[in-house]
JSON list of C-alpha atoms in Angstrom, two decimals:
[
{"chain": "T", "resi": 1, "resn": "UNK", "atom": "CA", "xyz": [3.53, -14.62, -59.36]},
{"chain": "T", "resi": 2, "resn": "UNK", "atom": "CA", "xyz": [6.00, -15.78, -62.02]},
{"chain": "T", "resi": 3, "resn": "UNK", "atom": "CA", "xyz": [6.58, -19.04, -60.14]},
{"chain": "T", "resi": 4, "resn": "UNK", "atom": "CA", "xyz": [2.82, -19.71, -60.01]},
{"chain": "T", "resi": 5, "resn": "UNK", "atom": "CA", "xyz": [2.46, -19.15, -63.75]},
{"chain": "T", "resi": 6, "resn": "UNK", "atom": "CA", "xyz": [5.33, -21.52, -64.49]},
{"chain": "T", "resi": 7, "resn": "UNK", "atom": "CA", "xyz": [3.88, -24.13, -62.17]},
{"chain": "T", "resi": 8, "resn": "UNK", "atom": "CA", "xyz": [0.56, -23.86, -63.93]},
{"chain": "T", "resi": 9, "resn": "UNK", "atom": "CA", "xyz": [2.15, -24.48, -67.29]},
{"chain": "T", "resi": 10, "resn": "UNK", "atom": "CA", "xyz": [4.21, -27.48, -66.29]},
{"chain": "T", "resi": 11, "resn": "UNK", "atom": "CA", "xyz": [2.75, -29.26, -63.28]},
{"chain": "T", "resi": 12, "resn": "UNK", "atom": "CA", "xyz": [0.16, -31.33, -65.17]},
{"chain": "T", "resi": 13, "resn": "UNK", "atom": "CA", "xyz": [2.85, -32.86, -67.34]},
{"chain": "T", "resi": 14, "resn": "UNK", "atom": "CA", "xyz": [4.66, -34.21, -64.30]},
{"chain": "T", "resi": 15, "resn": "UNK", "atom": "CA", "xyz": [1.48, -35.66, -62.84]},
{"chain": "T", "resi": 16, "resn": "UNK", "atom": "CA", "xyz": [1.23, -38.69, -65.12]},
{"chain": "T", "resi": 17, "resn": "UNK", "atom": "CA", "xyz": [1.28, -41.45, -62.17]},
{"chain": "T", "resi": 18, "resn": "UNK", "atom": "CA", "xyz": [2.78, -39.40, -61.53]},
{"chain": "T", "resi": 19, "resn": "UNK", "atom": "CA", "xyz": [5.15, -40.28, -64.27]},
{"chain": "T", "resi": 20, "resn": "UNK", "atom": "CA", "xyz": [6.48, -36.98, -65.74]},
{"chain": "T", "resi": 21, "resn": "UNK", "atom": "CA", "xyz": [9.04, -36.72, -68.49]},
{"chain": "T", "resi": 22, "resn": "UNK", "atom": "CA", "xyz": [10.84, -34.16, -70.64]},
{"chain": "T", "resi": 23, "resn": "UNK", "atom": "CA", "xyz": [10.17, -34.86, -74.31]},
{"chain": "T", "resi": 24, "resn": "UNK", "atom": "CA", "xyz": [13.56, -33.50, -75.36]},
{"chain": "T", "resi": 25, "resn": "UNK", "atom": "CA", "xyz": [15.39, -35.79, -72.93]},
{"chain": "T", "resi": 26, "resn": "UNK", "atom": "CA", "xyz": [13.74, -39.10, -73.82]},
{"chain": "T", "resi": 27, "resn": "UNK", "atom": "CA", "xyz": [13.90, -41.34, -76.90]},
{"chain": "T", "resi": 28, "resn": "UNK", "atom": "CA", "xyz": [10.96, -41.37, -79.29]},
{"chain": "T", "resi": 29, "resn": "UNK", "atom": "CA", "xyz": [8.62, -44.39, -79.04]},
{"chain": "T", "resi": 30, "resn": "UNK", "atom": "CA", "xyz": [9.79, -47.22, -81.26]},
{"chain": "T", "resi": 31, "resn": "UNK", "atom": "CA", "xyz": [6.53, -49.23, -81.48]},
{"chain": "T", "resi": 32, "resn": "UNK", "atom": "CA", "xyz": [2.83, -48.43, -81.56]},
{"chain": "T", "resi": 33, "resn": "UNK", "atom": "CA", "xyz": [1.45, -46.83, -78.41]},
{"chain": "T", "resi": 34, "resn": "UNK", "atom": "CA", "xyz": [-2.12, -45.56, -78.06]},
{"chain": "T", "resi": 35, "resn": "UNK", "atom": "CA", "xyz": [-2.85, -42.25, -76.35]},
{"chain": "T", "resi": 36, "resn": "UNK", "atom": "CA", "xyz": [-5.86, -39.96, -76.30]},
{"chain": "T", "resi": 37, "resn": "UNK", "atom": "CA", "xyz": [-5.77, -36.60, -74.51]},
{"chain": "T", "resi": 38, "resn": "UNK", "atom": "CA", "xyz": [-8.95, -34.52, -74.26]},
{"chain": "T", "resi": 39, "resn": "UNK", "atom": "CA", "xyz": [-10.30, -31.60, -72.29]},
{"chain": "T", "resi": 40, "resn": "UNK", "atom": "CA", "xyz": [-13.58, -31.18, -70.41]},
{"chain": "T", "resi": 41, "resn": "UNK", "atom": "CA", "xyz": [-15.27, -28.24, -68.66]},
{"chain": "T", "resi": 42, "resn": "UNK", "atom": "CA", "xyz": [-13.51, -26.75, -65.66]},
{"chain": "T", "resi": 43, "resn": "UNK", "atom": "CA", "xyz": [-10.00, -26.95, -67.20]},
{"chain": "T", "resi": 44, "resn": "UNK", "atom": "CA", "xyz": [-9.94, -30.72, -66.67]},
{"chain": "T", "resi": 45, "resn": "UNK", "atom": "CA", "xyz": [-7.54, -32.74, -68.81]},
{"chain": "T", "resi": 46, "resn": "UNK", "atom": "CA", "xyz": [-8.66, -36.32, -69.51]},
{"chain": "T", "resi": 47, "resn": "UNK", "atom": "CA", "xyz": [-5.85, -38.76, -70.26]},
{"chain": "T", "resi": 48, "resn": "UNK", "atom": "CA", "xyz": [-5.91, -42.23, -71.79]},
{"chain": "T", "resi": 49, "resn": "UNK", "atom": "CA", "xyz": [-2.89, -44.28, -72.76]},
{"chain": "T", "resi": 50, "resn": "UNK", "atom": "CA", "xyz": [-2.12, -47.93, -73.41]},
{"chain": "T", "resi": 51, "resn": "UNK", "atom": "CA", "xyz": [0.90, -50.03, -74.34]},
{"chain": "T", "resi": 52, "resn": "UNK", "atom": "CA", "xyz": [1.53, -53.76, -74.82]},
{"chain": "T", "resi": 53, "resn": "UNK", "atom": "CA", "xyz": [4.63, -55.01, -73.02]},
{"chain": "T", "resi": 54, "resn": "UNK", "atom": "CA", "xyz": [6.41, -58.33, -73.51]},
{"chain": "T", "resi": 55, "resn": "UNK", "atom": "CA", "xyz": [6.65, -59.07, -69.80]},
{"chain": "T", "resi": 56, "resn": "UNK", "atom": "CA", "xyz": [4.35, -60.56, -67.20]},
{"chain": "T", "resi": 57, "resn": "UNK", "atom": "CA", "xyz": [2.38, -58.31, -64.79]},
{"chain": "T", "resi": 58, "resn": "UNK", "atom": "CA", "xyz": [4.70, -59.16, -61.88]},
{"chain": "T", "resi": 59, "resn": "UNK", "atom": "CA", "xyz": [7.72, -57.77, -63.69]},
{"chain": "T", "resi": 60, "resn": "UNK", "atom": "CA", "xyz": [5.95, -54.52, -64.59]},
{"chain": "T", "resi": 61, "resn": "UNK", "atom": "CA", "xyz": [4.42, -54.26, -61.13]},
{"chain": "T", "resi": 62, "resn": "UNK", "atom": "CA", "xyz": [7.82, -54.45, -59.43]},
{"chain": "T", "resi": 63, "resn": "UNK", "atom": "CA", "xyz": [9.03, -51.45, -61.44]},
{"chain": "T", "resi": 64, "resn": "UNK", "atom": "CA", "xyz": [5.93, -49.36, -60.81]},
{"chain": "T", "resi": 65, "resn": "UNK", "atom": "CA", "xyz": [6.07, -49.98, -57.05]},
{"chain": "T", "resi": 66, "resn": "UNK", "atom": "CA", "xyz": [9.78, -49.15, -56.71]},
{"chain": "T", "resi": 67, "resn": "UNK", "atom": "CA", "xyz": [10.54, -45.45, -56.13]},
{"chain": "T", "resi": 68, "resn": "UNK", "atom": "CA", "xyz": [14.18, -45.96, -57.09]},
{"chain": "T", "resi": 69, "resn": "UNK", "atom": "CA", "xyz": [13.18, -47.24, -60.56]},
{"chain": "T", "resi": 70, "resn": "UNK", "atom": "CA", "xyz": [11.28, -44.06, -61.35]},
{"chain": "T", "resi": 71, "resn": "UNK", "atom": "CA", "xyz": [14.56, -42.31, -62.09]},
{"chain": "T", "resi": 72, "resn": "UNK", "atom": "CA", "xyz": [14.88, -44.68, -65.06]},
{"chain": "T", "resi": 73, "resn": "UNK", "atom": "CA", "xyz": [11.35, -43.87, -66.19]},
{"chain": "T", "resi": 74, "resn": "UNK", "atom": "CA", "xyz": [11.26, -40.13, -65.52]},
{"chain": "T", "resi": 75, "resn": "UNK", "atom": "CA", "xyz": [14.05, -37.90, -66.92]},
{"chain": "T", "resi": 76, "resn": "UNK", "atom": "CA", "xyz": [14.42, -34.84, -64.72]},
{"chain": "T", "resi": 77, "resn": "UNK", "atom": "CA", "xyz": [13.13, -36.56, -61.60]},
{"chain": "T", "resi": 78, "resn": "UNK", "atom": "CA", "xyz": [14.90, -35.07, -58.59]},
{"chain": "T", "resi": 79, "resn": "UNK", "atom": "CA", "xyz": [13.21, -36.97, -55.76]},
{"chain": "T", "resi": 80, "resn": "UNK", "atom": "CA", "xyz": [10.83, -39.86, -55.15]},
{"chain": "T", "resi": 81, "resn": "UNK", "atom": "CA", "xyz": [9.96, -40.53, -51.51]},
{"chain": "T", "resi": 82, "resn": "UNK", "atom": "CA", "xyz": [7.42, -42.75, -49.78]},
{"chain": "T", "resi": 83, "resn": "UNK", "atom": "CA", "xyz": [6.01, -40.50, -47.06]},
{"chain": "T", "resi": 84, "resn": "UNK", "atom": "CA", "xyz": [3.64, -43.01, -45.48]},
{"chain": "T", "resi": 85, "resn": "UNK", "atom": "CA", "xyz": [2.54, -46.59, -46.10]},
{"chain": "T", "resi": 86, "resn": "UNK", "atom": "CA", "xyz": [0.16, -49.16, -44.71]},
{"chain": "T", "resi": 87, "resn": "UNK", "atom": "CA", "xyz": [1.50, -52.11, -42.68]},
{"chain": "T", "resi": 88, "resn": "UNK", "atom": "CA", "xyz": [0.08, -54.58, -45.21]},
{"chain": "T", "resi": 89, "resn": "UNK", "atom": "CA", "xyz": [1.44, -52.72, -48.24]},
{"chain": "T", "resi": 90, "resn": "UNK", "atom": "CA", "xyz": [-2.00, -52.06, -49.71]},
{"chain": "T", "resi": 91, "resn": "UNK", "atom": "CA", "xyz": [-1.39, -48.30, -50.09]},
{"chain": "T", "resi": 92, "resn": "UNK", "atom": "CA", "xyz": [1.22, -45.61, -49.72]},
{"chain": "T", "resi": 93, "resn": "UNK", "atom": "CA", "xyz": [1.59, -41.83, -50.07]},
{"chain": "T", "resi": 94, "resn": "UNK", "atom": "CA", "xyz": [4.42, -40.63, -52.31]},
{"chain": "T", "resi": 95, "resn": "UNK", "atom": "CA", "xyz": [6.15, -37.39, -53.10]},
{"chain": "T", "resi": 96, "resn": "UNK", "atom": "CA", "xyz": [7.85, -36.75, -56.42]},
{"chain": "T", "resi": 97, "resn": "UNK", "atom": "CA", "xyz": [9.85, -33.65, -57.37]},
{"chain": "T", "resi": 98, "resn": "UNK", "atom": "CA", "xyz": [10.65, -32.83, -60.98]},
{"chain": "T", "resi": 99, "resn": "UNK", "atom": "CA", "xyz": [13.59, -30.56, -61.79]},
{"chain": "T", "resi": 100, "resn": "UNK", "atom": "CA", "xyz": [12.66, -28.44, -64.79]},
{"chain": "T", "resi": 101, "resn": "UNK", "atom": "CA", "xyz": [15.96, -26.55, -64.90]},
{"chain": "T", "resi": 102, "resn": "UNK", "atom": "CA", "xyz": [16.84, -22.87, -64.62]},
{"chain": "T", "resi": 103, "resn": "UNK", "atom": "CA", "xyz": [14.93, -20.54, -64.56]},
{"chain": "T", "resi": 104, "resn": "UNK", "atom": "CA", "xyz": [11.92, -22.82, -64.01]},
{"chain": "T", "resi": 105, "resn": "UNK", "atom": "CA", "xyz": [10.97, -23.94, -60.51]},
{"chain": "T", "resi": 106, "resn": "UNK", "atom": "CA", "xyz": [10.94, -27.52, -59.29]},
{"chain": "T", "resi": 107, "resn": "UNK", "atom": "CA", "xyz": [7.49, -29.10, -59.41]},
{"chain": "T", "resi": 108, "resn": "UNK", "atom": "CA", "xyz": [6.18, -31.25, -56.55]},
{"chain": "T", "resi": 109, "resn": "UNK", "atom": "CA", "xyz": [3.36, -33.79, -56.59]},
{"chain": "T", "resi": 110, "resn": "UNK", "atom": "CA", "xyz": [2.01, -35.78, -53.67]},
{"chain": "T", "resi": 111, "resn": "UNK", "atom": "CA", "xyz": [-0.41, -38.65, -54.18]},
{"chain": "T", "resi": 112, "resn": "UNK", "atom": "CA", "xyz": [-1.88, -41.73, -52.55]},
{"chain": "T", "resi": 113, "resn": "UNK", "atom": "CA", "xyz": [-1.52, -45.03, -54.40]},
{"chain": "T", "resi": 114, "resn": "UNK", "atom": "CA", "xyz": [-3.85, -47.95, -53.64]},
{"chain": "T", "resi": 115, "resn": "UNK", "atom": "CA", "xyz": [-2.51, -51.32, -54.82]},
{"chain": "T", "resi": 116, "resn": "UNK", "atom": "CA", "xyz": [-4.39, -54.36, -56.08]},
{"chain": "T", "resi": 117, "resn": "UNK", "atom": "CA", "xyz": [-1.40, -56.69, -56.64]},
{"chain": "T", "resi": 118, "resn": "UNK", "atom": "CA", "xyz": [-0.33, -57.28, -60.26]},
{"chain": "T", "resi": 119, "resn": "UNK", "atom": "CA", "xyz": [-3.56, -55.74, -61.53]},
{"chain": "T", "resi": 120, "resn": "UNK", "atom": "CA", "xyz": [-4.34, -52.15, -60.57]},
{"chain": "T", "resi": 121, "resn": "UNK", "atom": "CA", "xyz": [-2.92, -48.97, -59.02]},
{"chain": "T", "resi": 122, "resn": "UNK", "atom": "CA", "xyz": [-5.33, -46.15, -58.14]},
{"chain": "T", "resi": 123, "resn": "UNK", "atom": "CA", "xyz": [-3.86, -42.67, -57.73]},
{"chain": "T", "resi": 124, "resn": "UNK", "atom": "CA", "xyz": [-5.41, -39.78, -55.77]},
{"chain": "T", "resi": 125, "resn": "UNK", "atom": "CA", "xyz": [-3.90, -36.35, -55.11]},
{"chain": "T", "resi": 126, "resn": "UNK", "atom": "CA", "xyz": [-3.05, -35.58, -51.48]},
{"chain": "T", "resi": 127, "resn": "UNK", "atom": "CA", "xyz": [-0.98, -32.40, -51.94]},
{"chain": "T", "resi": 128, "resn": "UNK", "atom": "CA", "xyz": [1.56, -30.63, -54.10]},
{"chain": "T", "resi": 129, "resn": "UNK", "atom": "CA", "xyz": [1.14, -28.45, -57.19]},
{"chain": "T", "resi": 130, "resn": "UNK", "atom": "CA", "xyz": [-2.04, -30.08, -58.54]},
{"chain": "T", "resi": 131, "resn": "UNK", "atom": "CA", "xyz": [-5.65, -29.09, -57.90]},
{"chain": "T", "resi": 132, "resn": "UNK", "atom": "CA", "xyz": [-6.86, -32.51, -59.05]},
{"chain": "T", "resi": 133, "resn": "UNK", "atom": "CA", "xyz": [-5.20, -35.80, -59.87]},
{"chain": "T", "resi": 134, "resn": "UNK", "atom": "CA", "xyz": [-7.29, -38.97, -60.11]},
{"chain": "T", "resi": 135, "resn": "UNK", "atom": "CA", "xyz": [-5.84, -41.84, -62.09]},
{"chain": "T", "resi": 136, "resn": "UNK", "atom": "CA", "xyz": [-5.75, -45.59, -62.50]},
{"chain": "T", "resi": 137, "resn": "UNK", "atom": "CA", "xyz": [-3.12, -47.92, -63.96]},
{"chain": "T", "resi": 138, "resn": "UNK", "atom": "CA", "xyz": [-4.45, -51.31, -65.09]},
{"chain": "T", "resi": 139, "resn": "UNK", "atom": "CA", "xyz": [-2.31, -54.33, -65.94]},
{"chain": "T", "resi": 140, "resn": "UNK", "atom": "CA", "xyz": [-4.20, -56.86, -68.09]},
{"chain": "T", "resi": 141, "resn": "UNK", "atom": "CA", "xyz": [-2.51, -60.18, -69.01]},
{"chain": "T", "resi": 142, "resn": "UNK", "atom": "CA", "xyz": [-2.81, -61.03, -72.70]},
{"chain": "T", "resi": 143, "resn": "UNK", "atom": "CA", "xyz": [-0.65, -64.17, -72.51]},
{"chain": "T", "resi": 144, "resn": "UNK", "atom": "CA", "xyz": [1.59, -65.50, -69.69]},
{"chain": "T", "resi": 145, "resn": "UNK", "atom": "CA", "xyz": [4.39, -63.28, -71.02]},
{"chain": "T", "resi": 146, "resn": "UNK", "atom": "CA", "xyz": [2.58, -60.27, -72.45]},
{"chain": "T", "resi": 147, "resn": "UNK", "atom": "CA", "xyz": [0.68, -57.55, -70.62]},
{"chain": "T", "resi": 148, "resn": "UNK", "atom": "CA", "xyz": [-1.41, -54.58, -71.68]},
{"chain": "T", "resi": 149, "resn": "UNK", "atom": "CA", "xyz": [-0.82, -51.54, -69.46]},
{"chain": "T", "resi": 150, "resn": "UNK", "atom": "CA", "xyz": [-3.56, -48.89, -69.51]},
{"chain": "T", "resi": 151, "resn": "UNK", "atom": "CA", "xyz": [-3.65, -45.49, -67.83]},
{"chain": "T", "resi": 152, "resn": "UNK", "atom": "CA", "xyz": [-6.67, -43.24, -67.36]},
{"chain": "T", "resi": 153, "resn": "UNK", "atom": "CA", "xyz": [-6.66, -39.99, -65.43]},
{"chain": "T", "resi": 154, "resn": "UNK", "atom": "CA", "xyz": [-8.35, -36.66, -64.82]},
{"chain": "T", "resi": 155, "resn": "UNK", "atom": "CA", "xyz": [-6.10, -33.78, -63.80]},
{"chain": "T", "resi": 156, "resn": "UNK", "atom": "CA", "xyz": [-6.19, -30.05, -63.23]},
{"chain": "T", "resi": 157, "resn": "UNK", "atom": "CA", "xyz": [-3.64, -27.35, -62.43]},
{"chain": "T", "resi": 158, "resn": "UNK", "atom": "CA", "xyz": [-3.97, -25.14, -59.36]},
{"chain": "T", "resi": 159, "resn": "UNK", "atom": "CA", "xyz": [-3.18, -22.09, -61.51]},
{"chain": "T", "resi": 160, "resn": "UNK", "atom": "CA", "xyz": [-5.65, -20.93, -64.22]},
{"chain": "T", "resi": 161, "resn": "UNK", "atom": "CA", "xyz": [-3.65, -21.28, -67.43]},
{"chain": "T", "resi": 162, "resn": "UNK", "atom": "CA", "xyz": [-4.82, -22.04, -70.99]},
{"chain": "T", "resi": 163, "resn": "UNK", "atom": "CA", "xyz": [-5.68, -25.73, -71.01]},
{"chain": "T", "resi": 164, "resn": "UNK", "atom": "CA", "xyz": [-4.36, -26.08, -74.57]},
{"chain": "T", "resi": 165, "resn": "UNK", "atom": "CA", "xyz": [-0.80, -25.68, -73.24]},
{"chain": "T", "resi": 166, "resn": "UNK", "atom": "CA", "xyz": [-1.32, -28.46, -70.76]},
{"chain": "T", "resi": 167, "resn": "UNK", "atom": "CA", "xyz": [-2.99, -30.73, -73.31]},
{"chain": "T", "resi": 168, "resn": "UNK", "atom": "CA", "xyz": [-0.16, -30.20, -75.79]},
{"chain": "T", "resi": 169, "resn": "UNK", "atom": "CA", "xyz": [2.46, -31.16, -73.22]},
{"chain": "T", "resi": 170, "resn": "UNK", "atom": "CA", "xyz": [0.63, -34.29, -72.12]},
{"chain": "T", "resi": 171, "resn": "UNK", "atom": "CA", "xyz": [0.02, -35.37, -75.74]},
{"chain": "T", "resi": 172, "resn": "UNK", "atom": "CA", "xyz": [3.76, -35.24, -76.32]},
{"chain": "T", "resi": 173, "resn": "UNK", "atom": "CA", "xyz": [4.80, -36.88, -73.06]},
{"chain": "T", "resi": 174, "resn": "UNK", "atom": "CA", "xyz": [2.31, -39.73, -72.58]},
{"chain": "T", "resi": 175, "resn": "UNK", "atom": "CA", "xyz": [3.76, -41.97, -75.34]},
{"chain": "T", "resi": 176, "resn": "UNK", "atom": "CA", "xyz": [7.28, -41.38, -74.02]},
{"chain": "T", "resi": 177, "resn": "UNK", "atom": "CA", "xyz": [6.31, -42.33, -70.49]},
{"chain": "T", "resi": 178, "resn": "UNK", "atom": "CA", "xyz": [4.78, -45.59, -71.69]},
{"chain": "T", "resi": 179, "resn": "UNK", "atom": "CA", "xyz": [7.79, -46.33, -73.88]},
{"chain": "T", "resi": 180, "resn": "UNK", "atom": "CA", "xyz": [10.16, -45.88, -70.93]},
{"chain": "T", "resi": 181, "resn": "UNK", "atom": "CA", "xyz": [8.09, -48.26, -68.83]},
{"chain": "T", "resi": 182, "resn": "UNK", "atom": "CA", "xyz": [8.04, -50.84, -71.62]},
{"chain": "T", "resi": 183, "resn": "UNK", "atom": "CA", "xyz": [11.79, -50.59, -72.17]},
{"chain": "T", "resi": 184, "resn": "UNK", "atom": "CA", "xyz": [12.59, -51.18, -68.50]},
{"chain": "T", "resi": 185, "resn": "UNK", "atom": "CA", "xyz": [10.05, -53.99, -68.08]},
{"chain": "T", "resi": 186, "resn": "UNK", "atom": "CA", "xyz": [11.22, -55.87, -71.17]},
{"chain": "T", "resi": 187, "resn": "UNK", "atom": "CA", "xyz": [14.84, -55.46, -70.07]},
{"chain": "T", "resi": 188, "resn": "UNK", "atom": "CA", "xyz": [13.97, -57.01, -66.70]},
{"chain": "T", "resi": 189, "resn": "UNK", "atom": "CA", "xyz": [11.99, -59.81, -68.39]},
{"chain": "T", "resi": 190, "resn": "UNK", "atom": "CA", "xyz": [14.98, -60.74, -70.53]},
{"chain": "T", "resi": 191, "resn": "UNK", "atom": "CA", "xyz": [17.32, -60.66, -67.54]},
{"chain": "T", "resi": 192, "resn": "UNK", "atom": "CA", "xyz": [15.01, -62.82, -65.37]},
{"chain": "T", "resi": 193, "resn": "UNK", "atom": "CA", "xyz": [13.10, -65.19, -67.66]},
{"chain": "T", "resi": 194, "resn": "UNK", "atom": "CA", "xyz": [12.42, -67.49, -64.72]},
{"chain": "T", "resi": 195, "resn": "UNK", "atom": "CA", "xyz": [10.18, -64.87, -63.04]},
{"chain": "T", "resi": 196, "resn": "UNK", "atom": "CA", "xyz": [7.11, -66.70, -61.77]},
{"chain": "T", "resi": 197, "resn": "UNK", "atom": "CA", "xyz": [3.85, -66.24, -63.68]},
{"chain": "T", "resi": 198, "resn": "UNK", "atom": "CA", "xyz": [0.26, -67.09, -62.85]},
{"chain": "T", "resi": 199, "resn": "UNK", "atom": "CA", "xyz": [-2.07, -68.95, -65.25]},
{"chain": "T", "resi": 200, "resn": "UNK", "atom": "CA", "xyz": [-4.11, -66.44, -67.27]},
{"chain": "T", "resi": 201, "resn": "UNK", "atom": "CA", "xyz": [-6.69, -66.36, -70.03]},
{"chain": "T", "resi": 202, "resn": "UNK", "atom": "CA", "xyz": [-6.04, -64.43, -73.21]},
{"chain": "T", "resi": 203, "resn": "UNK", "atom": "CA", "xyz": [-7.81, -61.07, -73.00]},
{"chain": "T", "resi": 204, "resn": "UNK", "atom": "CA", "xyz": [-8.28, -58.30, -75.56]},
{"chain": "T", "resi": 205, "resn": "UNK", "atom": "CA", "xyz": [-8.93, -54.86, -74.08]},
{"chain": "T", "resi": 206, "resn": "UNK", "atom": "CA", "xyz": [-10.39, -52.14, -76.29]},
{"chain": "T", "resi": 207, "resn": "UNK", "atom": "CA", "xyz": [-9.96, -48.43, -75.42]},
{"chain": "T", "resi": 208, "resn": "UNK", "atom": "CA", "xyz": [-13.17, -46.82, -74.25]},
{"chain": "T", "resi": 209, "resn": "UNK", "atom": "CA", "xyz": [-14.85, -44.37, -76.57]},
{"chain": "T", "resi": 210, "resn": "UNK", "atom": "CA", "xyz": [-15.02, -40.76, -75.52]},
{"chain": "T", "resi": 211, "resn": "UNK", "atom": "CA", "xyz": [-13.09, -39.27, -72.65]},
{"chain": "T", "resi": 212, "resn": "UNK", "atom": "CA", "xyz": [-11.72, -41.58, -69.91]}
]
């Protein structure tokens, strides 16, 4: 019973792309990041976040696809495994385990990712400690060397706990997750300035009003 209560309190935080993070273990965001966390009936948490990154979509995409890079993005991540994947690389099913530390239990998420190269990743729960996890990452080129990354998701814990606890945790963690992704992508962009880019048009994406 105690384990189920603890899972209910913490498992939604680790479900962000499942890109979880401990606020106390990560640096505070250093530049503006937009996030909007709301609740809707049925204990659903609606998540929106966006960040501009000085790197092309290919650079960011390579990090998001690579399980081994998630340890740089997610403090406390104990495991990231690709359980199944398509022959053409258009989708895979991943497992991530977050170590919360004694006396809290490890938290496991399992999700299917569908990939539209350099543009979009759609996430759907397939197992683990979530009752619902539907999300989408969108990479929108602003210039050949700048990209806007946007995340929208709906999520729900398996265990009935006060949704305000979950919302509070996600509000704290979403900016940190985006900051970690930006830091790693911009580091890679500086190290490999010759990374190939595709011609793009300048685009300005505005956050949607209301819940995602």
